Structure formats: C-alpha cells, structure tokens
Short mmCIF file of N, CA and C in Angstrom, two decimals:
data_model
loop_
_atom_site.label_atom_id
_atom_site.label_comp_id
_atom_site.label_asym_id
_atom_site.label_seq_id
_atom_site.Cartn_x
_atom_site.Cartn_y
_atom_site.Cartn_z
N MET B 150 24.46 30.04 44.23
CA MET B 150 24.78 28.83 43.51
C MET B 150 23.50 28.19 42.96
N THR B 151 22.46 28.14 43.74
CA THR B 151 21.20 27.56 43.29
C THR B 151 20.62 28.36 42.13
N ILE B 152 20.78 29.66 42.14
CA ILE B 152 20.28 30.49 41.05
C ILE B 152 21.01 30.16 39.75
N GLY B 153 22.30 29.94 39.79
CA GLY B 153 23.07 29.59 38.61
C GLY B 153 22.61 28.28 38.00
N ILE B 154 22.31 27.29 38.82
CA ILE B 154 21.83 26.00 38.33
C ILE B 154 20.45 26.16 37.69
N ALA B 155 19.59 26.93 38.31
CA ALA B 155 18.26 27.16 37.76
C ALA B 155 18.34 27.87 36.42
N LEU B 156 19.22 28.87 36.30
CA LEU B 156 19.37 29.58 35.04
C LEU B 156 19.93 28.69 33.95
N SER B 157 20.87 27.83 34.28
CA SER B 157 21.44 26.97 33.24
C SER B 157 20.45 25.91 32.78
N THR B 158 19.59 25.41 33.66
CA THR B 158 18.60 24.44 33.20
C THR B 158 17.53 25.12 32.36
N VAL B 159 17.19 26.37 32.67
CA VAL B 159 16.23 27.10 31.84
C VAL B 159 16.84 27.36 30.47
N ALA B 160 18.10 27.71 30.42
CA ALA B 160 18.77 27.97 29.15
C ALA B 160 18.85 26.73 28.28
N CYS B 161 18.87 25.57 28.88
CA CYS B 161 18.93 24.31 28.13
C CYS B 161 17.56 23.80 27.74
N GLY B 162 16.51 24.55 28.06
CA GLY B 162 15.18 24.15 27.65
C GLY B 162 14.44 23.34 28.69
N GLU B 163 15.00 23.15 29.87
CA GLU B 163 14.33 22.42 30.93
C GLU B 163 14.11 23.35 32.10
N SER B 164 12.92 23.43 32.59
CA SER B 164 12.61 24.30 33.70
C SER B 164 11.59 23.62 34.59
N ALA B 165 11.78 23.77 35.88
CA ALA B 165 10.84 23.20 36.82
C ALA B 165 9.51 23.94 36.77
N THR B 166 9.54 25.18 36.29
CA THR B 166 8.30 25.97 36.26
C THR B 166 7.57 25.88 34.93
N SER B 167 8.23 25.43 33.87
CA SER B 167 7.56 25.35 32.57
C SER B 167 7.64 23.92 32.05
N GLU B 168 6.70 23.11 32.47
CA GLU B 168 6.72 21.70 32.12
C GLU B 168 6.46 21.44 30.64
N GLY B 169 5.85 22.36 29.91
CA GLY B 169 5.54 22.18 28.50
C GLY B 169 6.65 22.64 27.57
N ALA B 170 7.82 22.95 28.09
CA ALA B 170 8.92 23.43 27.25
C ALA B 170 9.37 22.34 26.30
N PRO B 171 9.68 22.71 25.05
CA PRO B 171 10.11 21.70 24.07
C PRO B 171 11.49 21.15 24.40
N SER B 172 11.69 19.90 24.08
CA SER B 172 13.00 19.28 24.26
C SER B 172 13.91 19.74 23.13
N PRO B 173 15.22 19.56 23.26
CA PRO B 173 16.13 19.93 22.18
C PRO B 173 15.79 19.23 20.86
N GLU B 174 15.33 17.99 20.93
CA GLU B 174 14.96 17.27 19.71
C GLU B 174 13.80 17.94 19.00
N GLN B 175 12.83 18.44 19.77
CA GLN B 175 11.71 19.13 19.15
C GLN B 175 12.15 20.45 18.53
N LEU B 176 13.08 21.12 19.18
CA LEU B 176 13.57 22.39 18.63
C LEU B 176 14.28 22.18 17.30
N ALA B 177 14.92 21.04 17.15
CA ALA B 177 15.65 20.76 15.91
C ALA B 177 14.75 20.10 14.87
N TYR B 178 13.51 19.85 15.18
CA TYR B 178 12.57 19.21 14.27
C TYR B 178 13.10 17.87 13.78
N GLU B 179 13.70 17.14 14.68
CA GLU B 179 14.32 15.86 14.33
C GLU B 179 13.33 14.90 13.68
N GLU B 180 12.13 14.82 14.23
CA GLU B 180 11.15 13.88 13.67
C GLU B 180 10.71 14.30 12.27
N LEU B 181 10.52 15.59 12.06
CA LEU B 181 10.11 16.06 10.74
C LEU B 181 11.19 15.82 9.70
N VAL B 182 12.43 16.03 10.07
CA VAL B 182 13.53 15.79 9.13
C VAL B 182 13.60 14.32 8.77
N ALA B 183 13.45 13.45 9.75
CA ALA B 183 13.51 12.01 9.49
C ALA B 183 12.38 11.55 8.58
N GLU B 184 11.21 12.18 8.70
CA GLU B 184 10.08 11.78 7.87
C GLU B 184 10.16 12.31 6.45
N ASN B 185 10.89 13.39 6.22
CA ASN B 185 10.92 14.04 4.92
C ASN B 185 12.26 13.92 4.23
N THR B 186 12.82 12.75 4.22
CA THR B 186 14.05 12.54 3.49
C THR B 186 13.74 12.40 2.01
N THR B 187 14.76 12.50 1.16
CA THR B 187 14.52 12.41 -0.27
C THR B 187 14.03 11.03 -0.69
N THR B 188 14.21 10.04 0.15
CA THR B 188 13.74 8.70 -0.22
C THR B 188 12.28 8.49 0.13
N THR B 189 11.69 9.38 0.93
CA THR B 189 10.30 9.19 1.30
C THR B 189 9.37 10.25 0.75
N THR B 190 9.88 11.39 0.35
CA THR B 190 9.03 12.47 -0.13
C THR B 190 8.66 12.26 -1.59
N LEU B 191 7.37 12.27 -1.88
CA LEU B 191 6.92 12.17 -3.26
C LEU B 191 7.05 13.53 -3.92
N LEU B 192 7.63 13.54 -5.09
CA LEU B 192 7.78 14.78 -5.82
C LEU B 192 6.52 15.10 -6.61
N ILE B 193 5.84 14.06 -7.05
CA ILE B 193 4.60 14.22 -7.80
C ILE B 193 3.71 13.04 -7.40
N GLU B 194 2.45 13.31 -7.21
CA GLU B 194 1.54 12.29 -6.66
C GLU B 194 1.29 11.10 -7.58
N GLY B 195 1.17 11.33 -8.87
CA GLY B 195 0.86 10.22 -9.76
C GLY B 195 1.20 10.55 -11.20
N GLU B 196 0.97 9.59 -12.05
CA GLU B 196 1.26 9.76 -13.47
C GLU B 196 0.42 10.88 -14.06
N PRO B 197 1.06 11.78 -14.82
CA PRO B 197 0.30 12.85 -15.46
C PRO B 197 -0.77 12.28 -16.40
N GLU B 198 -1.86 13.03 -16.55
CA GLU B 198 -2.98 12.55 -17.36
C GLU B 198 -2.77 12.76 -18.85
N THR B 199 -1.98 13.75 -19.23
CA THR B 199 -1.76 14.05 -20.64
C THR B 199 -0.86 12.98 -21.26
N PRO B 200 -1.33 12.31 -22.32
CA PRO B 200 -0.47 11.29 -22.95
C PRO B 200 0.70 11.93 -23.70
N LEU B 201 1.77 11.17 -23.81
CA LEU B 201 2.95 11.63 -24.55
C LEU B 201 2.97 11.03 -25.94
N ALA B 202 3.45 11.82 -26.90
CA ALA B 202 3.72 11.29 -28.24
C ALA B 202 4.95 10.37 -28.12
N ASP B 203 5.10 9.45 -29.07
CA ASP B 203 6.20 8.49 -29.01
C ASP B 203 7.56 9.15 -28.90
N GLU B 204 7.80 10.20 -29.72
CA GLU B 204 9.11 10.87 -29.68
C GLU B 204 9.32 11.59 -28.35
N GLN B 205 8.24 12.10 -27.75
CA GLN B 205 8.35 12.74 -26.45
C GLN B 205 8.63 11.71 -25.36
N ASP B 206 8.02 10.55 -25.48
CA ASP B 206 8.21 9.50 -24.48
C ASP B 206 9.69 9.11 -24.38
N LEU B 207 10.35 8.92 -25.49
CA LEU B 207 11.76 8.57 -25.50
C LEU B 207 12.60 9.67 -24.86
N LEU B 208 12.31 10.92 -25.20
CA LEU B 208 13.07 12.04 -24.65
C LEU B 208 12.78 12.27 -23.17
N VAL B 209 11.55 12.06 -22.75
CA VAL B 209 11.20 12.18 -21.33
C VAL B 209 11.98 11.15 -20.52
N HIS B 210 12.00 9.91 -20.99
CA HIS B 210 12.74 8.86 -20.27
C HIS B 210 14.25 9.14 -20.29
N PHE B 211 14.74 9.63 -21.41
CA PHE B 211 16.15 9.98 -21.49
C PHE B 211 16.47 11.08 -20.47
N GLU B 212 15.66 12.13 -20.44
CA GLU B 212 15.91 13.26 -19.54
C GLU B 212 15.85 12.83 -18.08
N ALA B 213 14.88 12.03 -17.71
CA ALA B 213 14.79 11.55 -16.33
C ALA B 213 16.03 10.74 -15.96
N ASP B 214 16.49 9.90 -16.88
CA ASP B 214 17.69 9.10 -16.65
C ASP B 214 18.92 10.00 -16.54
N TRP B 215 19.01 11.01 -17.38
CA TRP B 215 20.15 11.92 -17.38
C TRP B 215 20.20 12.72 -16.07
N VAL B 216 19.06 13.23 -15.61
CA VAL B 216 19.01 13.97 -14.35
C VAL B 216 19.43 13.06 -13.20
N CYS B 217 19.00 11.82 -13.23
CA CYS B 217 19.39 10.86 -12.21
C CYS B 217 20.91 10.65 -12.23
N GLU B 218 21.45 10.47 -13.40
CA GLU B 218 22.89 10.26 -13.52
C GLU B 218 23.68 11.48 -13.04
N LEU B 219 23.20 12.66 -13.35
CA LEU B 219 23.88 13.88 -12.92
C LEU B 219 23.95 13.99 -11.40
N GLN B 220 22.95 13.46 -10.73
CA GLN B 220 22.94 13.51 -9.27
C GLN B 220 23.89 12.48 -8.65
N ARG B 221 24.18 11.44 -9.36
CA ARG B 221 24.98 10.35 -8.80
C ARG B 221 26.43 10.35 -9.26
N ARG B 222 26.77 11.26 -10.14
CA ARG B 222 28.07 11.20 -10.79
C ARG B 222 28.73 12.57 -10.81
N THR B 223 30.05 12.57 -10.89
CA THR B 223 30.78 13.81 -11.06
C THR B 223 31.55 13.74 -12.37
N PHE B 224 31.87 14.90 -12.91
CA PHE B 224 32.62 14.99 -14.15
C PHE B 224 33.84 15.87 -13.91
N ASP B 225 34.91 15.59 -14.65
CA ASP B 225 36.14 16.36 -14.49
C ASP B 225 35.99 17.80 -14.97
N SER B 226 35.10 18.01 -15.92
CA SER B 226 34.93 19.34 -16.50
C SER B 226 33.57 19.43 -17.17
N PRO B 227 33.11 20.64 -17.48
CA PRO B 227 31.87 20.78 -18.25
C PRO B 227 31.98 20.09 -19.62
N ALA B 228 33.17 20.11 -20.19
CA ALA B 228 33.37 19.45 -21.49
C ALA B 228 33.17 17.94 -21.36
N ALA B 229 33.63 17.35 -20.27
CA ALA B 229 33.45 15.91 -20.04
C ALA B 229 31.97 15.58 -19.87
N MET B 230 31.24 16.46 -19.19
CA MET B 230 29.80 16.23 -19.02
C MET B 230 29.09 16.32 -20.37
N SER B 231 29.45 17.31 -21.18
CA SER B 231 28.85 17.45 -22.52
C SER B 231 29.16 16.25 -23.40
N GLN B 232 30.39 15.76 -23.30
CA GLN B 232 30.78 14.59 -24.09
C GLN B 232 29.96 13.36 -23.67
N THR B 233 29.78 13.17 -22.38
CA THR B 233 28.98 12.05 -21.89
C THR B 233 27.53 12.18 -22.35
N LEU B 234 26.99 13.39 -22.29
CA LEU B 234 25.62 13.63 -22.76
C LEU B 234 25.50 13.24 -24.23
N GLU B 235 26.41 13.69 -25.05
CA GLU B 235 26.35 13.38 -26.48
C GLU B 235 26.48 11.87 -26.74
N GLU B 236 27.33 11.20 -25.98
CA GLU B 236 27.48 9.75 -26.13
C GLU B 236 26.19 9.03 -25.75
N LYS B 237 25.56 9.46 -24.67
CA LYS B 237 24.31 8.84 -24.24
C LYS B 237 23.19 9.11 -25.24
N LEU B 238 23.15 10.32 -25.77
CA LEU B 238 22.15 10.62 -26.80
C LEU B 238 22.32 9.70 -27.99
N ALA B 239 23.55 9.57 -28.48
CA ALA B 239 23.82 8.71 -29.64
C ALA B 239 23.46 7.26 -29.34
N ALA B 240 23.75 6.79 -28.14
CA ALA B 240 23.43 5.41 -27.77
C ALA B 240 21.92 5.16 -27.75
N ASN B 241 21.15 6.23 -27.58
CA ASN B 241 19.69 6.13 -27.57
C ASN B 241 19.07 6.53 -28.89
N GLY B 242 19.90 6.75 -29.91
CA GLY B 242 19.38 7.11 -31.22
C GLY B 242 18.86 8.53 -31.30
N LEU B 243 19.39 9.41 -30.44
CA LEU B 243 18.94 10.79 -30.41
C LEU B 243 20.08 11.72 -30.82
N SER B 244 19.73 12.86 -31.38
CA SER B 244 20.75 13.84 -31.75
C SER B 244 20.75 14.96 -30.72
N LEU B 245 21.86 15.66 -30.65
CA LEU B 245 21.96 16.81 -29.75
C LEU B 245 20.94 17.88 -30.14
N ALA B 246 20.74 18.07 -31.44
CA ALA B 246 19.76 19.06 -31.91
C ALA B 246 18.35 18.70 -31.44
N ASP B 247 17.98 17.42 -31.55
CA ASP B 247 16.66 16.98 -31.08
C ASP B 247 16.52 17.20 -29.58
N TYR B 248 17.57 16.90 -28.85
CA TYR B 248 17.55 17.06 -27.41
C TYR B 248 17.41 18.53 -27.03
N GLN B 249 18.15 19.40 -27.70
CA GLN B 249 18.06 20.82 -27.41
C GLN B 249 16.68 21.38 -27.74
N THR B 250 16.09 20.91 -28.83
CA THR B 250 14.73 21.32 -29.17
C THR B 250 13.76 20.86 -28.08
N PHE B 251 13.92 19.62 -27.64
CA PHE B 251 13.07 19.09 -26.57
C PHE B 251 13.24 19.91 -25.29
N ARG B 252 14.47 20.25 -24.92
CA ARG B 252 14.72 21.05 -23.72
C ARG B 252 14.00 22.39 -23.81
N GLY B 253 13.94 22.97 -25.00
CA GLY B 253 13.19 24.21 -25.20
C GLY B 253 11.70 23.99 -24.97
N GLU B 254 11.18 22.85 -25.43
CA GLU B 254 9.77 22.53 -25.21
C GLU B 254 9.48 22.32 -23.72
N VAL B 255 10.42 21.70 -23.03
CA VAL B 255 10.25 21.44 -21.59
C VAL B 255 10.12 22.76 -20.83
N SER B 256 10.89 23.74 -21.23
CA SER B 256 10.83 25.05 -20.57
C SER B 256 9.46 25.68 -20.67
N ASN B 257 8.71 25.35 -21.71
CA ASN B 257 7.40 25.95 -21.94
C ASN B 257 6.23 25.01 -21.67
N SER B 258 6.49 23.83 -21.11
CA SER B 258 5.41 22.85 -20.95
C SER B 258 5.42 22.23 -19.55
N GLN B 259 4.42 22.59 -18.77
CA GLN B 259 4.28 21.99 -17.45
C GLN B 259 4.02 20.49 -17.56
N GLU B 260 3.30 20.07 -18.60
CA GLU B 260 3.02 18.64 -18.77
C GLU B 260 4.31 17.84 -18.97
N LEU B 261 5.23 18.35 -19.79
CA LEU B 261 6.51 17.66 -19.99
C LEU B 261 7.32 17.63 -18.70
N ARG B 262 7.34 18.73 -17.98
CA ARG B 262 8.07 18.75 -16.70
C ARG B 262 7.47 17.76 -15.73
N ASP B 263 6.14 17.68 -15.70
CA ASP B 263 5.49 16.70 -14.82
C ASP B 263 5.85 15.27 -15.21
N TRP B 264 5.87 14.99 -16.51
CA TRP B 264 6.22 13.65 -16.96
C TRP B 264 7.67 13.30 -16.59
N ILE B 265 8.57 14.25 -16.79
CA ILE B 265 9.98 14.00 -16.45
C ILE B 265 10.10 13.73 -14.95
N LEU B 266 9.43 14.53 -14.15
CA LEU B 266 9.47 14.35 -12.71
C LEU B 266 8.88 13.00 -12.31
N PHE B 267 7.77 12.61 -12.93
CA PHE B 267 7.16 11.32 -12.63
C PHE B 267 8.09 10.16 -12.99
N VAL B 268 8.65 10.19 -14.19
CA VAL B 268 9.53 9.11 -14.63
C VAL B 268 10.80 9.08 -13.76
N TYR B 269 11.33 10.25 -13.44
CA TYR B 269 12.48 10.32 -12.55
C TYR B 269 12.16 9.68 -11.21
N GLN B 270 11.03 10.05 -10.65
CA GLN B 270 10.63 9.52 -9.36
C GLN B 270 10.45 8.02 -9.38
N GLU B 271 9.89 7.50 -10.47
CA GLU B 271 9.65 6.07 -10.58
C GLU B 271 10.92 5.27 -10.84
N SER B 272 11.89 5.85 -11.55
CA SER B 272 13.07 5.08 -11.94
C SER B 272 14.31 5.38 -11.12
N CYS B 273 14.55 6.60 -10.83
CA CYS B 273 15.82 6.99 -10.17
C CYS B 273 15.78 6.78 -8.67
N ARG B 274 14.68 6.98 -8.08
CA ARG B 274 14.61 6.94 -6.63
C ARG B 274 14.42 5.55 -6.09
N ALA B 275 14.34 4.58 -6.95
CA ALA B 275 14.12 3.20 -6.50
C ALA B 275 15.37 2.61 -5.89
#
C-alpha cells in the first residue's frame, strides 16, 4: 500500500526524494502564458524609420484598421466581407483598384508591412 502511494505522488510531480521537481503550474508554463498575452506582447518595437508617402499613409492606416476589424467581426459570407471592404474603401475615398495595387506593393515591401503592423499595434490593440 505504501508503494502505491509513493508511486502516485511521483506520477503527480511530487516526490519526497526529488525536491526540485517542477510543480504542475511550471509544467504548463502558466506564468509564461500569462505574461505573453496578445494585449502585452509587442509586435514591433517602434515606428519604422522609412517615411511614408501621403497616398501610402492613407492606405497603411486603412489596412491596419481593416485587419483590426476582421479580427473583431464575422461575416455571413465571403461576398459580404468583400462588400464591406468596398464600402469602407469608398468611405475613405479609395478605390478597389488602388487597394489591390497597394496590397501587391505590401507583398514586396518589408517597410510597408512594418508600417501596417506598427499602426495596427498602436490603434487596434488599445
């Protein structure tokens, strides 16, 4: 009977012979998870150094806002999401063609991606 109790306490991470054994909380990295939530983790350290042209600035802010909205909202269908995108573009004085061109530039530009990430971090995560 004593052997069974000793084995079950060892299996649970507690042993009279191994005082340095990690607790269940340490095994689950509870403290690390609590420290690295999406509200505390910085995605980018600071504002990118490369300045944006005026037309890029508007599109960068639009994209950061759109990504934020996509995370907070659901759509009934892909068509409903596309319709909302087009309405938001029009409300900001932008065309779908301009936006698609910009998205192509973003794919090839680390500076634009950094700016979008920075603006997203500053506006959406607040």
